């Protein structure tokens, strides 16, 4: 996640004074592009509204470009990277404080991320099912469960 987060922060730093949209495009314009755009939208949402809605964000993006987040792995990565940025950006410290904190760290506990993956995969499957039905021009008859992030 670190290279992706570093890239995101560099782009945001370089373009913060630009009042026009920034063009984002990888080789196919769907996977990495989708993650980058969704990440930017979700972090803005967190900043301005103090909450984020992964499901709604990706669903709205898929209305414009159905393949924007192509796989479950990309959807899971989006959750992880947004959570990582939010978790690490809150803790601002001086270089000396950072050295102390790094020295006191233990190995990371990924239990929270691992337990979250099942719910995230299920949520992505709902998004994919709805989009597939829309593409096939059929009505969606299943989805009586409200998906929460």
Coordinates of C-alpha atoms in Angstrom, one line a residue:
X1 CA 0.0 0.0 0.0
X2 CA 2.9 2.4 0.7
X3 CA 3.8 3.1 -2.9
X4 CA 0.2 3.7 -3.8
X5 CA -0.3 6.0 -0.8
X6 CA 2.9 7.9 -1.6
X7 CA 1.8 8.3 -5.2
X8 CA -1.6 9.6 -4.1
X9 CA -0.1 12.1 -1.7
X10 CA 2.4 13.3 -4.3
X11 CA -0.4 13.9 -6.8
X12 CA -2.5 15.7 -4.2
X13 CA 0.4 17.8 -3.2
X14 CA 1.3 18.8 -6.8
X15 CA -2.3 19.5 -7.8
X16 CA -3.8 21.1 -4.7
X17 CA -4.0 24.6 -6.3
X18 CA -5.5 23.4 -9.6
X19 CA -9.2 24.2 -9.7
X20 CA -9.8 21.9 -12.7
X21 CA -10.4 18.1 -12.7
X22 CA -7.2 16.0 -12.8
X23 CA -7.1 13.3 -15.5
X24 CA -6.4 9.9 -14.1
X25 CA -5.7 7.0 -16.4
X26 CA -3.7 3.7 -16.2
X27 CA -3.2 1.4 -19.2
X28 CA -6.9 0.3 -19.3
X29 CA -8.4 3.0 -17.3
X30 CA -10.3 0.7 -14.9
X31 CA -8.4 -1.1 -12.1
X32 CA -5.7 1.2 -10.7
X33 CA -7.5 4.2 -12.1
X34 CA -10.7 3.2 -10.3
X35 CA -8.9 2.6 -7.0
X36 CA -7.2 6.0 -7.3
X37 CA -10.4 7.9 -8.1
X38 CA -12.4 6.0 -5.4
X39 CA -9.7 6.6 -2.9
X40 CA -9.6 10.3 -3.6
X41 CA -13.4 10.6 -3.4
X42 CA -13.6 8.6 -0.2
X43 CA -10.8 10.6 1.5
X44 CA -12.5 13.8 0.5
X45 CA -15.8 12.4 1.8
X46 CA -14.1 11.5 5.2
X47 CA -12.6 15.0 5.4
X48 CA -15.8 17.0 4.6
X49 CA -18.5 14.7 6.0
X50 CA -16.6 12.6 8.7
X51 CA -18.0 9.4 7.3
X52 CA -17.4 7.3 4.2
X53 CA -19.5 5.0 2.1
X54 CA -17.5 2.6 0.0
X55 CA -20.5 0.8 -1.4
X56 CA -22.2 4.0 -2.6
X57 CA -19.0 5.4 -4.0
X58 CA -18.1 2.3 -6.1
X59 CA -21.8 1.9 -7.2
X60 CA -21.9 5.4 -8.5
X61 CA -18.6 5.1 -10.3
X62 CA -19.8 1.8 -11.9
X63 CA -22.8 3.7 -13.3
X64 CA -20.4 5.7 -15.5
X65 CA -17.8 3.0 -16.1
X66 CA -19.0 -0.6 -15.3
X67 CA -15.6 -2.1 -15.0
X68 CA -14.0 0.6 -12.9
X69 CA -13.2 -1.7 -9.9
X70 CA -12.8 -5.0 -11.7
X71 CA -12.1 -7.5 -8.9
X72 CA -12.8 -8.4 -5.3
X73 CA -9.1 -7.9 -4.7
X74 CA -9.3 -4.3 -5.9
X75 CA -12.3 -3.6 -3.8
X76 CA -10.6 -5.1 -0.7
X77 CA -7.4 -3.1 -1.5
X78 CA -9.5 0.0 -1.7
X79 CA -10.8 -0.6 1.8
X80 CA -7.3 -1.3 3.2
X81 CA -5.6 1.7 1.5
X82 CA -8.3 4.2 2.6
X83 CA -8.3 2.9 6.1
X84 CA -4.5 3.0 6.2
X85 CA -4.4 6.6 5.0
X86 CA -7.0 7.7 7.5
X87 CA -5.3 5.8 10.3
X88 CA -1.8 7.2 9.6
X89 CA -2.7 10.7 8.6
X90 CA -4.2 11.5 12.0
X91 CA -0.9 10.8 13.9
X92 CA 1.3 13.8 13.0
X93 CA 4.6 14.0 14.9
X94 CA 8.1 15.4 14.7
X95 CA 11.0 13.3 13.3
X96 CA 12.3 12.6 16.8
X97 CA 8.8 11.4 18.0
X98 CA 8.5 9.3 14.9
X99 CA 11.9 7.6 15.6
X100 CA 10.6 6.8 19.2
X101 CA 7.3 5.5 17.8
X102 CA 9.0 3.3 15.2
X103 CA 11.4 1.9 17.8
X104 CA 8.4 0.9 20.0
X105 CA 6.4 -0.8 17.3
X106 CA 5.6 -4.5 17.4
X107 CA 4.7 -6.6 14.4
X108 CA 1.4 -5.5 12.9
X109 CA -1.8 -7.2 13.8
X110 CA -3.8 -7.7 10.6
X111 CA -6.7 -9.5 12.3
X112 CA -9.0 -6.6 11.7
X113 CA -8.2 -6.5 8.0
X114 CA -8.5 -10.3 7.6
X115 CA -11.8 -10.5 9.3
X116 CA -13.2 -7.6 7.2
X117 CA -12.3 -9.3 3.9
X118 CA -15.4 -11.6 4.0
X119 CA -17.8 -8.7 4.4
X120 CA -16.1 -6.7 1.8
X121 CA -16.2 -9.5 -0.7
X122 CA -19.9 -10.0 -0.1
X123 CA -20.5 -6.3 -0.6
X124 CA -18.5 -6.3 -3.8
X125 CA -20.6 -9.3 -5.0
X126 CA -23.8 -7.3 -4.4
X127 CA -22.3 -4.4 -6.5
X128 CA -21.3 -6.7 -9.3
X129 CA -24.7 -8.5 -9.3
X130 CA -26.6 -5.2 -9.5
X131 CA -24.4 -3.9 -12.3
X132 CA -24.6 -7.2 -14.2
X133 CA -28.4 -7.1 -14.0
X134 CA -28.4 -3.5 -15.2
X135 CA -26.1 -4.3 -18.1
X136 CA -28.4 -7.2 -19.1
X137 CA -31.3 -4.8 -18.8
X138 CA -33.0 -7.0 -16.2
X139 CA -34.6 -6.0 -12.9
X140 CA -32.8 -6.7 -9.7
X141 CA -35.0 -9.0 -7.6
X142 CA -32.6 -9.9 -4.8
X143 CA -31.0 -7.4 -2.4
X144 CA -33.2 -6.9 0.5
X145 CA -30.2 -6.4 2.8
X146 CA -28.8 -3.0 3.4
X147 CA -25.0 -3.2 3.0
X148 CA -23.1 -1.2 5.5
X149 CA -19.4 -0.3 5.5

